[in-house]
Short mmCIF file of C-alpha atoms in Angstrom, two decimals:
data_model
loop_
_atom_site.label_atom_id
_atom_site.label_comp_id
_atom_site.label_asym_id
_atom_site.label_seq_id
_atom_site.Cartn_x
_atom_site.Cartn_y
_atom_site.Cartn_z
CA UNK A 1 -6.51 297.59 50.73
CA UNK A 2 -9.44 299.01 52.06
CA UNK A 3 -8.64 302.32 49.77
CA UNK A 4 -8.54 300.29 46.60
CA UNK A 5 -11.98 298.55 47.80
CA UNK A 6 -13.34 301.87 48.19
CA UNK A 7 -12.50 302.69 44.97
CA UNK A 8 -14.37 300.01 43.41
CA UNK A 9 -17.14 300.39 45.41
CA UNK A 10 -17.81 303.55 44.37
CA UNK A 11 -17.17 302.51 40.52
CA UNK A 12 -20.13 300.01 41.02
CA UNK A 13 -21.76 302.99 42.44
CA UNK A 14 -21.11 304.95 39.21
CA UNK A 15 -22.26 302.09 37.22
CA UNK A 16 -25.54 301.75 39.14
CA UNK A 17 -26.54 305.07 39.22
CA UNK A 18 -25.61 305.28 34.87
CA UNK A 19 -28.15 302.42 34.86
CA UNK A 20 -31.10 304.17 36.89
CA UNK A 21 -30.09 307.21 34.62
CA UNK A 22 -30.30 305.56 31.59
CA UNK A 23 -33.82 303.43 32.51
CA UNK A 24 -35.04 307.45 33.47
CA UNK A 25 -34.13 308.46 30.52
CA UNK A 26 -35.78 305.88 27.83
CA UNK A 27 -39.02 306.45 30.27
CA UNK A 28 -38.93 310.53 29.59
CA UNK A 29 -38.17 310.28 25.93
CA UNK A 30 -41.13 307.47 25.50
CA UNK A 31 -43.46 309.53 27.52
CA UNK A 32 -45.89 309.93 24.63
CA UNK A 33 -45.32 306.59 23.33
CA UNK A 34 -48.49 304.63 22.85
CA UNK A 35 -48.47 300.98 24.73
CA UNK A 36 -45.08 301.64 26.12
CA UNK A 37 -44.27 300.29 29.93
CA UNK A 38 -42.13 302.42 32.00
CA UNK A 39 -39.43 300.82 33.76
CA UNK A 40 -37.84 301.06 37.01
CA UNK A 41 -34.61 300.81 38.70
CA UNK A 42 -33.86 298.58 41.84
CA UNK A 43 -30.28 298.77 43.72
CA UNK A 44 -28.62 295.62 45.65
CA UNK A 45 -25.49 295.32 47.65
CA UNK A 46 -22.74 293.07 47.12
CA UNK A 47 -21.05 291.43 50.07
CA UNK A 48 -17.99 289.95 50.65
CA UNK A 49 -16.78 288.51 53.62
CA UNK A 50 -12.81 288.22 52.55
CA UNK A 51 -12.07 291.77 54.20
CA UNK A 52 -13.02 291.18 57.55
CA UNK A 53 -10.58 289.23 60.61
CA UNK A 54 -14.10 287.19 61.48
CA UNK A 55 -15.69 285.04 58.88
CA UNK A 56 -19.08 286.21 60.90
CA UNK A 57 -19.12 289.96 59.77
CA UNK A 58 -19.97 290.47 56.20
CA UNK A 59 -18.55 294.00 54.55
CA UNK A 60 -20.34 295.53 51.78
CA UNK A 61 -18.07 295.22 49.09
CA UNK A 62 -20.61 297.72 46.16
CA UNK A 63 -24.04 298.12 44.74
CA UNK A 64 -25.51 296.67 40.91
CA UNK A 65 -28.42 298.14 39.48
CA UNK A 66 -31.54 295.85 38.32
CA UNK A 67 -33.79 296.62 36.06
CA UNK A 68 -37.49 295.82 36.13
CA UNK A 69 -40.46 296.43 33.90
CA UNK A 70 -43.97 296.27 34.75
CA UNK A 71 -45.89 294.87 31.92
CA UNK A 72 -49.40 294.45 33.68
CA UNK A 73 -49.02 298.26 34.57
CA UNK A 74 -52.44 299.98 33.13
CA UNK A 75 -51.50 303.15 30.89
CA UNK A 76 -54.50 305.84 30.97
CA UNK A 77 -56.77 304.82 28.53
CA UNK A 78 -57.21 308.34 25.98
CA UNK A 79 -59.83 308.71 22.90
CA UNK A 80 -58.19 308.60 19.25
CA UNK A 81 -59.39 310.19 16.05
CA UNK A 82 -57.90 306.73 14.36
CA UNK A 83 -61.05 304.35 14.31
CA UNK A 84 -58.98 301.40 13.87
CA UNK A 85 -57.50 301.90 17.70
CA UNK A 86 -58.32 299.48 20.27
CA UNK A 87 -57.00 299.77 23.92
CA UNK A 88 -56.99 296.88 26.49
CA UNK A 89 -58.46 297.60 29.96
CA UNK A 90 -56.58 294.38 32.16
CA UNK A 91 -53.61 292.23 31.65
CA UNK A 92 -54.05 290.70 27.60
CA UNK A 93 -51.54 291.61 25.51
CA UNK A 94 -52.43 291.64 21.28
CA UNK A 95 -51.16 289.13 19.35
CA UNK A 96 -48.79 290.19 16.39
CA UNK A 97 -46.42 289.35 13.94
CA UNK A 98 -43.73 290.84 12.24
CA UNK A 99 -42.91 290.93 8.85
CA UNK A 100 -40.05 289.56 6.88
CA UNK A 101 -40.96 290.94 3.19
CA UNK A 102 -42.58 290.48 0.22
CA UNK A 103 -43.25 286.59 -1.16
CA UNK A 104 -45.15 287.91 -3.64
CA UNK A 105 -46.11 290.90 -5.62
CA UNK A 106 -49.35 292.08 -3.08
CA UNK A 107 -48.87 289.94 -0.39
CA UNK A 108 -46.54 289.72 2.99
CA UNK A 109 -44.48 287.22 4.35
CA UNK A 110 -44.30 286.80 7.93
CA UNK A 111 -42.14 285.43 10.54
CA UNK A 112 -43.06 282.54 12.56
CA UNK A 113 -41.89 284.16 15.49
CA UNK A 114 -45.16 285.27 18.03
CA UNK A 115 -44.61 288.72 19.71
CA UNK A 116 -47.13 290.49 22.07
CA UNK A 117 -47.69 294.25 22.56
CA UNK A 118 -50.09 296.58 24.44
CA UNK A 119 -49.92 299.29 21.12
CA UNK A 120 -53.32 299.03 19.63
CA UNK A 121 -53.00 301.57 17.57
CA UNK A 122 -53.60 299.95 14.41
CA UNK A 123 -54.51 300.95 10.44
CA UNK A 124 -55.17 299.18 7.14
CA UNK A 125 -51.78 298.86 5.21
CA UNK A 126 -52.06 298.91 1.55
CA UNK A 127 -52.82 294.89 1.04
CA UNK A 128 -55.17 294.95 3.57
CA UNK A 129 -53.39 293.95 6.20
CA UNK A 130 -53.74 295.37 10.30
CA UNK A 131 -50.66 297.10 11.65
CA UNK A 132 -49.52 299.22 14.27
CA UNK A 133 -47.35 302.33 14.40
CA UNK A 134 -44.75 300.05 15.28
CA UNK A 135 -44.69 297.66 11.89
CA UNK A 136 -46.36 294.71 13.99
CA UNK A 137 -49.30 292.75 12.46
CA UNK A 138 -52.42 292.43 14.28
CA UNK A 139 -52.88 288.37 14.57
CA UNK A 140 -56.94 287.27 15.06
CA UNK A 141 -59.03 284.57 13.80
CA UNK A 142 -60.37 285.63 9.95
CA UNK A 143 -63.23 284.92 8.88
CA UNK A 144 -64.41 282.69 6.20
CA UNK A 145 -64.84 285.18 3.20
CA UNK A 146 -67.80 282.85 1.84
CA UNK A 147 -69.43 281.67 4.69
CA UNK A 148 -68.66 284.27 7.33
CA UNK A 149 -67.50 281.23 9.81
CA UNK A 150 -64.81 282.24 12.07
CA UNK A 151 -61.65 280.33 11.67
CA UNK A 152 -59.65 278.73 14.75
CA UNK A 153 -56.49 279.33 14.08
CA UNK A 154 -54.50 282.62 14.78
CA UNK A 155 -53.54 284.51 11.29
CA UNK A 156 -52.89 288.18 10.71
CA UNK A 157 -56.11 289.77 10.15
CA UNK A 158 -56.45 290.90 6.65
CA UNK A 159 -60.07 293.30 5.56
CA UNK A 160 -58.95 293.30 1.48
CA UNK A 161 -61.01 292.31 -1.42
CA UNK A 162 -64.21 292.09 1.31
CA UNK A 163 -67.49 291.01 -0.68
CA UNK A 164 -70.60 291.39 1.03
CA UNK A 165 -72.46 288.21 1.94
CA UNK A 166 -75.80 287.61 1.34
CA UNK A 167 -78.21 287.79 4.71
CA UNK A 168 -80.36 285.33 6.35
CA UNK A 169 -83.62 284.66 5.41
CA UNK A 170 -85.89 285.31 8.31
CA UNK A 171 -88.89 286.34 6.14
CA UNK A 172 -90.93 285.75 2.83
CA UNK A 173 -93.95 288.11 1.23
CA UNK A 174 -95.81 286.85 -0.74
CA UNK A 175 -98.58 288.40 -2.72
CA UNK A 176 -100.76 288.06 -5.69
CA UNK A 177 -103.60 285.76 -6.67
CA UNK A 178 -103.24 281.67 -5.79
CA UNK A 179 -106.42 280.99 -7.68
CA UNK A 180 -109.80 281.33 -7.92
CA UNK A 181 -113.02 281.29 -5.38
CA UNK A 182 -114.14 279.01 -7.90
CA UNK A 183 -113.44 275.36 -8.56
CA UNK A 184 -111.64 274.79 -11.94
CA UNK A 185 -113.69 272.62 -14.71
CA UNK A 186 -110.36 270.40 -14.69
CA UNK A 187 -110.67 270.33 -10.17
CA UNK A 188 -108.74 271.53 -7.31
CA UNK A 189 -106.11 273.70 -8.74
CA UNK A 190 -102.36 273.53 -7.51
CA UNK A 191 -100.16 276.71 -7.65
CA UNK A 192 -96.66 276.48 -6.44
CA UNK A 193 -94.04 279.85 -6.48
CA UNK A 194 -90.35 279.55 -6.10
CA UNK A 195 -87.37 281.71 -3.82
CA UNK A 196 -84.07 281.87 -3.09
CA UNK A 197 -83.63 281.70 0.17
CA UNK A 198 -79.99 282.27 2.13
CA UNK A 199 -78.89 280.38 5.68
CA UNK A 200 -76.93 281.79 8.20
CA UNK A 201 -73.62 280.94 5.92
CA UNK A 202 -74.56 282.80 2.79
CA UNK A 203 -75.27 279.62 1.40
CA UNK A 204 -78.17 279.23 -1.16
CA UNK A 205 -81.29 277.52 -1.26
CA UNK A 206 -84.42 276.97 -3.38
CA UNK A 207 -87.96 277.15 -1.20
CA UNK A 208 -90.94 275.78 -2.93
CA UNK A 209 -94.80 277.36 -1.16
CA UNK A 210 -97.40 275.29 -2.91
CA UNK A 211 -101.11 276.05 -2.64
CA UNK A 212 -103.51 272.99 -3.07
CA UNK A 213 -107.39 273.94 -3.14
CA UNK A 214 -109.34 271.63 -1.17
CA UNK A 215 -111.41 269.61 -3.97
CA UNK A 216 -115.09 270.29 -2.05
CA UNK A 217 -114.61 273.96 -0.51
CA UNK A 218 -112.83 276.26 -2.93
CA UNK A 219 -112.67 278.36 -0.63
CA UNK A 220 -110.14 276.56 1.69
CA UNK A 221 -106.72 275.65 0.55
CA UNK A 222 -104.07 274.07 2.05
CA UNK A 223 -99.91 275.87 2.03
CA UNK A 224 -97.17 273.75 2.40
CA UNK A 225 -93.26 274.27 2.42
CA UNK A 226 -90.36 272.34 0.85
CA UNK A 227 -86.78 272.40 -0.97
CA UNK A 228 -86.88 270.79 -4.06
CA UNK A 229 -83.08 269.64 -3.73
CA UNK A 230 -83.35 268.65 -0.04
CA UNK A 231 -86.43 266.99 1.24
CA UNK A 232 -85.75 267.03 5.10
CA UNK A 233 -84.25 270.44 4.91
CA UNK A 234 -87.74 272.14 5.53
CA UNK A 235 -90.58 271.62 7.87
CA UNK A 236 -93.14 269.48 6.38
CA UNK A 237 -95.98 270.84 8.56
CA UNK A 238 -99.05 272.11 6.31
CA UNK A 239 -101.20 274.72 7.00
CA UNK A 240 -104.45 275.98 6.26
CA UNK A 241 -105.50 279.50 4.76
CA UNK A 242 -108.92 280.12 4.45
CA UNK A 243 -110.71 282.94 2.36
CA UNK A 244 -114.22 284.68 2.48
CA UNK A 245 -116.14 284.72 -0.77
CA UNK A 246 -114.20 288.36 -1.70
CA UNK A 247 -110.66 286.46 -2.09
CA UNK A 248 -109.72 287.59 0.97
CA UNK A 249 -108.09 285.97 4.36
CA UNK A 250 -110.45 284.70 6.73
CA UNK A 251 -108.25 282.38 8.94
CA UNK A 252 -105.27 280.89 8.86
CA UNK A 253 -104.99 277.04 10.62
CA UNK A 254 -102.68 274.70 11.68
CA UNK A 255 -102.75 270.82 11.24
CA UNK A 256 -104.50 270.26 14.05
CA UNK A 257 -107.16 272.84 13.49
CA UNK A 258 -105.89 275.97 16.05
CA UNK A 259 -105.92 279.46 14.71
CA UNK A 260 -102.16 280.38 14.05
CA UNK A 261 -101.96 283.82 15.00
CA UNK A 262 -104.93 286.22 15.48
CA UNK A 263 -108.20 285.68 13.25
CA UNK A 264 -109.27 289.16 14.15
CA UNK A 265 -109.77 291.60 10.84
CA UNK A 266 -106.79 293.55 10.26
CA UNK A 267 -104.44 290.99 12.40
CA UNK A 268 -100.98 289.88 10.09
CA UNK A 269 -101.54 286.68 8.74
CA UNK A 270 -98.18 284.78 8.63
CA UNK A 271 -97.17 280.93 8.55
CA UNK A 272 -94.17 279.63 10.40
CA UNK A 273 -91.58 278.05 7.94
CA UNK A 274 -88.41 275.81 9.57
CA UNK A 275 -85.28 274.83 7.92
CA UNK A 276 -82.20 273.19 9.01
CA UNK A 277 -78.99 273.97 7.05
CA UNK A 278 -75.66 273.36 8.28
CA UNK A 279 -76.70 271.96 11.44
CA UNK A 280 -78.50 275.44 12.23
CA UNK A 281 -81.89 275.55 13.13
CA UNK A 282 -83.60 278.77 10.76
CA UNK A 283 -87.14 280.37 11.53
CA UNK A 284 -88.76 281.91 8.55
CA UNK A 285 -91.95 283.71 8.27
CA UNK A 286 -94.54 283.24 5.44
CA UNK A 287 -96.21 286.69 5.21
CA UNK A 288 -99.48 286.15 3.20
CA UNK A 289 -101.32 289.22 4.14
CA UNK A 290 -103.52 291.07 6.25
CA UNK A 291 -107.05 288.80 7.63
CA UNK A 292 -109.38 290.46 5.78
CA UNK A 293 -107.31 292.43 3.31
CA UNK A 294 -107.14 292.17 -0.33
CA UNK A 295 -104.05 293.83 -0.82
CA UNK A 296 -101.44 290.55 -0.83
CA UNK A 297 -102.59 287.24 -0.97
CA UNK A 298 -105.84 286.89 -2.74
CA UNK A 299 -108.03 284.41 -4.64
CA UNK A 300 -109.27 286.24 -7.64
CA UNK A 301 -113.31 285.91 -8.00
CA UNK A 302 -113.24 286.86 -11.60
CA UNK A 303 -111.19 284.07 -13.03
CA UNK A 304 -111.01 279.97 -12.68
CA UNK A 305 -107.52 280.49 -14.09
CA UNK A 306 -104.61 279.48 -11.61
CA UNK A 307 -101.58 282.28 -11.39
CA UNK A 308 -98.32 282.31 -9.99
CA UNK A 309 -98.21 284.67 -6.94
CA UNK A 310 -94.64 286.62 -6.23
CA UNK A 311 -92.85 285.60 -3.38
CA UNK A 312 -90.41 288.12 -1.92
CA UNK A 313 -87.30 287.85 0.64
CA UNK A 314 -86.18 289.93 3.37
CA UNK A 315 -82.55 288.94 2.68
CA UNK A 316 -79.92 291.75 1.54
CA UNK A 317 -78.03 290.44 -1.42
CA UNK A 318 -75.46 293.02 -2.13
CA UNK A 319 -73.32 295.62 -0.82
CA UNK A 320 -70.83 298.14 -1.69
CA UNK A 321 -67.48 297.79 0.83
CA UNK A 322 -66.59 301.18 2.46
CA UNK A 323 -64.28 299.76 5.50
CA UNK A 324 -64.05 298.13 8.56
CA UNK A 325 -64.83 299.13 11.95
CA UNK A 326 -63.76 297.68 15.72
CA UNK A 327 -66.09 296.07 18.17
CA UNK A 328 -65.41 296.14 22.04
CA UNK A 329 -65.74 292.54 21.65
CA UNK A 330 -63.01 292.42 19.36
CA UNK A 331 -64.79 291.85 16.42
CA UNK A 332 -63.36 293.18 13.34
CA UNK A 333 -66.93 294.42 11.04
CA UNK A 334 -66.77 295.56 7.68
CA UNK A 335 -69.08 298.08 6.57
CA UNK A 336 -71.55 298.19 3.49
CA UNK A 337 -73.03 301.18 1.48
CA UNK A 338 -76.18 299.21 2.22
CA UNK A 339 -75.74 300.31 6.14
CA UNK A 340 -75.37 296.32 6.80
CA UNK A 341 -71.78 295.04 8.40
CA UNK A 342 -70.40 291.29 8.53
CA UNK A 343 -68.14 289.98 10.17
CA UNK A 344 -64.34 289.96 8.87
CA UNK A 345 -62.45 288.74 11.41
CA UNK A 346 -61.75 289.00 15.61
CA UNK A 347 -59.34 289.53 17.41
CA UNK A 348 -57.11 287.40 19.74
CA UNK A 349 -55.67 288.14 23.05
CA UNK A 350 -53.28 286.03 25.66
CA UNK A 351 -52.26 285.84 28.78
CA UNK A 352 -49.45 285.23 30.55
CA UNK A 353 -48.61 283.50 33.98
CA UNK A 354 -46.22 285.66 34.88
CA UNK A 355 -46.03 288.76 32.44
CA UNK A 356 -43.25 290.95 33.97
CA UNK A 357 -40.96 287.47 33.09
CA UNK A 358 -41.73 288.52 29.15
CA UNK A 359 -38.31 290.05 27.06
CA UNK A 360 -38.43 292.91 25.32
CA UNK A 361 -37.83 293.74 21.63
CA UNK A 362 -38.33 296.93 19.81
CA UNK A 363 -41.46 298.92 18.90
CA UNK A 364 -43.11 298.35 22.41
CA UNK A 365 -43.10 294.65 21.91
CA UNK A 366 -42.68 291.25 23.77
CA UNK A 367 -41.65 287.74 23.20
CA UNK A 368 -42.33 284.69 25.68
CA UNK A 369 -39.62 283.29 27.93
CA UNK A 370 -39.12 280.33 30.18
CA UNK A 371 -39.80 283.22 32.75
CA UNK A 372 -43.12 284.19 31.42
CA UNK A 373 -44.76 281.07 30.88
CA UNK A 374 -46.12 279.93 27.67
CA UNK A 375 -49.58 281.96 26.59
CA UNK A 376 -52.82 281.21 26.66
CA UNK A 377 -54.94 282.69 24.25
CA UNK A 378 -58.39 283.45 23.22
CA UNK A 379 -60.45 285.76 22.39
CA UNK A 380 -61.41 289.40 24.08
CA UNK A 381 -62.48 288.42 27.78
CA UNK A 382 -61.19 284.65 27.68
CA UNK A 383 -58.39 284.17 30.62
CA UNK A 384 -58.71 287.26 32.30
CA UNK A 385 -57.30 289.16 29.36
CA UNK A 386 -59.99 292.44 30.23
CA UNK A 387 -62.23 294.31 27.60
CA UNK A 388 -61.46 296.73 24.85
CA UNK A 389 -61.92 300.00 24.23
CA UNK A 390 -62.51 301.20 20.55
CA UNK A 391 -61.14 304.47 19.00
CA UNK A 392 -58.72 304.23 22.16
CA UNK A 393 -54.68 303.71 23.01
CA UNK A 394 -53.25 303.26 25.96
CA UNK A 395 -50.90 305.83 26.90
CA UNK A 396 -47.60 305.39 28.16
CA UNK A 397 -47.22 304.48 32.16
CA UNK A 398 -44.14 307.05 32.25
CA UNK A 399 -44.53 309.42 35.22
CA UNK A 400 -42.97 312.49 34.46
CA UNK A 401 -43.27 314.33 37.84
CA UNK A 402 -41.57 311.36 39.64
CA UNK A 403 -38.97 310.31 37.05
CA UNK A 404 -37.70 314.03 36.42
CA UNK A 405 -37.17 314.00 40.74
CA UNK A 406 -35.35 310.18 40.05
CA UNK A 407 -33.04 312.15 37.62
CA UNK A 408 -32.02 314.71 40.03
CA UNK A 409 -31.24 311.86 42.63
CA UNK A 410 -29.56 309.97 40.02
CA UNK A 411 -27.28 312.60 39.53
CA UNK A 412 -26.65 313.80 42.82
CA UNK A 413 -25.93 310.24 44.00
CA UNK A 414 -23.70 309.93 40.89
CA UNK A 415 -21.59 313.18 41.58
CA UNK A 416 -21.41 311.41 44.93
CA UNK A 417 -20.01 308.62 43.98
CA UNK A 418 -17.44 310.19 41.57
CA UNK A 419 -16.84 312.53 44.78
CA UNK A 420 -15.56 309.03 46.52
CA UNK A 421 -13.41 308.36 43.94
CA UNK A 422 -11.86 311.98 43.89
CA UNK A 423 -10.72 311.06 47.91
CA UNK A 424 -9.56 308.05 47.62
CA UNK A 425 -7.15 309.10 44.92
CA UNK A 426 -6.32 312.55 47.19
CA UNK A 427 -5.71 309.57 49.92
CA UNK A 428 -3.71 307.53 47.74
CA UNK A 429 -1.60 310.12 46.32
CA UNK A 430 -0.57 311.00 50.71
CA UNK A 431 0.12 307.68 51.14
CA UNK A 432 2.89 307.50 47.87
CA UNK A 433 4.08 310.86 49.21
CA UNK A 434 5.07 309.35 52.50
CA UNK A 435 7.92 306.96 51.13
CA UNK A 436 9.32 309.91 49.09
#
């Protein structure tokens, strides 16, 4: 009996060792394999008490093979000519999906199924879409096309038919003539100039600056702010400008009389607008001039005649699309032939209680388990996920100097085994012989 047990023993052995050859093997051959996890093999005995005369002794009775793979192992991090590659430095894992074909003529289908994967090393497909060498869909939050607001919800990240959004207004120049040093035969003249103006969503808006000359000192007039369409959208707070007998800026005063700014000659002379759109508290600066310069806001001292000053914004209005770029806080920027970038999208990492408890699929990917834990995701830094690093993959965590020693050992510890099964049959084959 204990012949035959030998026997299968050394089977198991044979088995165990094909495993730890096998898990060698997949590491060596995915050596260069971006995001890949090397695995490793672990050994167990089996023991079985039915060959022994006391229940108290246990007998070894063979050997299985388990395989384990360390997910949270960090690959070396290596530069990339590929711009679109993004590495993860700590334990996140991107969010992907995979797709199931085309719905539509242009436009993806995609499975509901969430996978995970360390391979960052992603390009622009020809709908726009993010994928990595592997076929798997980079999932993030997008990014309102029209408004720029980031969504909340996780969708694959897609950077086609990008139009560039107007930017925020944060300042207005103005310059020309708001009337005359002079009163007008009809009185105090009134000049008011329209601008577009744009809020932090794109969004569009119509400021009003109206210049009323104070009826006894021509010299003194009074600038105040509004939007036609909303009345409690700007700051109502007037302010003063006054102007030497040349047309020029002398001073420039708030409601309650204090200088705003300097009132030195040369100093910028600029009136603080605020407007609330959205929710969103926006600062805008009324550039008038220069105190004691005739080169932008003037009063003219050769004509009673009111005119209508220009009023210009700082905010970029168009934009030619050249492509998208990565952030290392996983923003997803598109790029403009005005040297401007908005934002298209970011992207979302999880986490995982226990990682190493995730199954594997193909391409270098992962799908939760009752073993893993459900994941918690967010975005780049949220739950201990780690940082990213752009125009970066993470290389494989196969070591070739120890697994090519594990081969030899496999093998020599297989030959062994089959060596064990060579006796045992030479033993067998005495014992027959004796009853002949």
């Amino acid at each position: 009996m204990s012949i035959f047990n030998s026997l299968t023993t050394a089977v198991a052995g044979i088995n165990a060792q094909s495993t730890a050859f096998t898990n060698l093997s997949n590491n060596i051959a995915n050596s260069q394999t971006v995001g890949y996890k090397a695995s490793t093999t672990s050994f167990q005995d089996f023991v079985s008490n039915s060959l022994s005369s006391s229940s108290s002794d246990a007998v070894s009775d063979g050997v299985g093979a388990v395989t384990h793979t360390s997910t949270q192992q960090q690959g070396t991090v290596s530069a990339s000519t590929n711009s679109l590659a993004v590495a993860i430095s700590g334990n996140g894992f991107f969010d992907v999906s995979k797709e199931t074909g085309q719905a539509t003529s242009g436009t993806e289908s995609f499975s509901d199924q969430q996978y995970y994967t360390r391979n960052g090393d992603f390009y622009a497909d020809k709908n726009g879409y993010l994928v990595n060498t592997s076929g798997y869909y980079l999932d993030g939050y997008q990014a309102d096309g029209t408004t720029g607001t980031l969504g909340t919800s996780l969708t694959q990240l897609n950077v086609s038919n990008v139009v560039f959004r107007p930017t925020e207004t944060t300042k207005l120049t103005m310059t020309g003539d708001v009337g005359s040093t002079t009163l007008p035969s009809s009185g105090a003249a009134t000049t008011t100039t329209s601008s577009t103006i744009y809020d932090s969503q794109s969004g569009s808006h119509t400021l009003d600056v109206t210049w009323t000359q104070d009826s006894t000192n021509p010299l003194k007039w009074t600038v105040s702010a509004s939007d036609p369409s909303d009345s409690s959208a700007i700051s109502a707070t007037p302010y003063t400008v006054t102007f030497d007998s040349s047309g020029a800026i002398a001073s420039v005063t708030d409601s309650s009389g204090d200088a705003v700014g300097s009132s030195l000659s040369g100093a910028t002379a600029s009136i603080p607008i605020t407007a609330n759109y959205n929710g969103t508290s926006q600062s805008i600066a009324l550039n008038i001039g220069t105190i004691g310069s005739s080169s932008a806001t003037t009063l003219s001292t050769t004509s009673s005649t009111s005119t209508t000053p220009t009023l210009t914004s700082d905010s970029v209005t168009s934009g030619t699309y050249e492509g998208v770029e990565m952030e290392s806080d996983g923003s997803v920027m598109a790029e403009f032939s005005n040297g401007d970038t908005q934002l298209v999208g970011k992207i979302a990492l999880s986490s995982f209680a226990n990682a190493d408890g995730l199954s594997a699929v193909d391409g270098q990917a992962y799908v939760g388990t009752a073993q893993s834990g459900s994941a918690t995701t967010g975005v780049v830094g949220a739950n201990g996920t780690g940082t990213l690093e752009t125009s970066s993959v993470e290389s494989s965590t196969t070591d070739l100097t120890s697994d090519l020693s594990g081969l030899i050992v496999a093998q020599e510890a297989y030959t062994a085994n089959t060596k064990v099964v060579t006796t045992a049959n030479q033993l067998l084959q005495s014992t027959i012989a004796m009853i002949q």
